[in-house]
């Protein structure tokens, strides 16, 4: 959301999201949609968020979000290709941009690897009647035959089910619900997640793969990796994997994997630290900070504070004063640290 704010898209996204979803809805755990309530993960992920970020958590389906982004790309002169597959690319003096798997350009990957061959099922019918008046938001389902999450719109008649595993819990086969998938099987999974024999229409079925990986570096020549591959530091993968286990695959706890207490949502999303020996000689073991703290550690996000901007009517967030590139703040003797930091993380120099 911070990036979309910089691009001037945040207000449009928030307005569209408000038409369909409650932005203050929580994250909940149920046996199945019409079944036993197991408890909340958080009742409001946006609680006090305005004190630590200029943006909020928002939910918007791909079908509603992409037209907003597509319009902006076209306005900025970008080229869009649909139903296309990248088979090669070349770099030249003007640079070339493309969405790439890290291994395509020779960058190694670390992490847990493939978690599941998942699916998302968009549906239309009154499934929301099973939760109306009780809870809304992201609803995790932990039934015997399906594990995933629901998001249902305000009307209760449209939504989607993201399926991580389906079938007998803990089996290898259950990790591949997208394999040999038919419309009939998708309907069966959807009804099992609802937990009631109701007529429900699947309008779109999308297969995808859930990975818990991270690139070892984020640049190769003039090519920069962006998006999910570049968003997670290696140690943070542990927190992501533990959250996957506790919410979606609790049976993995029986395989000897130790699962610690979940890191709070704001700490993971806004308090992430990118450890680097060039600027942090102690190399602190903590990989997340409390974003509500007034102190920023090396490698952390700039703390959110609204400051008076002389000559302007409106106050602005502190982060806006730092510009849109990576900023290293040093003392009088900071030149060597800046040089070491640039070479350590392999970022281009601006």
XYZ file of N, CA and C in Angstrom, residues 18 26 29 36 46 79 104 109 138 153 161 182 187 209-210 229 250 271 274 287-288 302 335 347-348:
75
model
N -13.709 -0.324 -0.207
C -14.787 -0.034 0.740
C -16.158 -0.416 0.199
N -11.640 -8.632 10.845
C -10.501 -9.340 11.423
C -10.111 -10.601 10.681
N -10.589 -18.073 12.777
C -10.341 -19.487 12.538
C -11.614 -20.265 12.833
N -17.994 -24.961 13.723
C -17.532 -24.465 15.017
C -16.524 -23.327 14.870
N -6.388 -3.371 11.370
C -6.127 -1.945 11.190
C -6.205 -1.147 12.489
N 3.886 -0.811 -21.425
C 3.367 -1.830 -22.335
C 2.857 -3.007 -21.522
N 16.005 -18.038 -13.520
C 16.151 -17.768 -14.945
C 17.411 -16.966 -15.210
N 18.248 -19.548 -4.835
C 17.078 -19.392 -3.975
C 17.301 -20.200 -2.693
N -11.102 -12.160 6.898
C -10.421 -13.367 6.441
C -10.784 -14.496 7.391
N -17.685 -10.928 0.388
C -17.961 -9.499 0.321
C -19.128 -9.111 1.227
N -12.498 -18.672 -2.122
C -11.895 -19.619 -1.193
C -10.504 -19.959 -1.707
N -11.003 -30.867 -11.509
C -12.156 -30.725 -12.384
C -13.144 -29.763 -11.734
N -16.186 -27.936 -6.894
C -17.461 -27.766 -6.203
C -17.487 -28.590 -4.921
N 0.829 -21.826 -7.087
C 1.761 -22.580 -6.244
C 2.228 -21.729 -5.076
N 2.173 -22.312 -3.891
C 2.620 -21.620 -2.683
C 4.060 -22.027 -2.373
N 9.235 -11.952 -4.458
C 10.562 -12.533 -4.336
C 11.491 -11.618 -3.567
N -1.361 -27.584 10.736
C -0.923 -27.894 12.102
C -0.368 -29.301 12.263
N 7.507 -3.825 10.547
C 8.672 -3.769 11.416
C 9.828 -4.621 10.943
N 16.245 -5.476 7.601
C 17.164 -6.096 6.661
C 18.574 -5.988 7.243
N 14.809 -9.785 13.809
C 14.585 -9.402 12.418
C 13.334 -8.555 12.265
N 12.630 -8.310 13.369
C 11.490 -7.411 13.336
C 11.557 -6.468 14.529
N 11.430 3.574 7.697
C 11.366 4.872 8.357
C 10.072 4.945 9.167
N 30.962 8.026 5.625
C 31.228 7.750 4.215
C 31.620 6.303 3.982
N 22.921 -3.179 -4.478
C 21.931 -2.281 -5.069
C 22.640 -1.284 -5.989
N 21.941 -0.827 -7.024
C 22.567 0.171 -7.898
C 22.745 1.483 -7.151
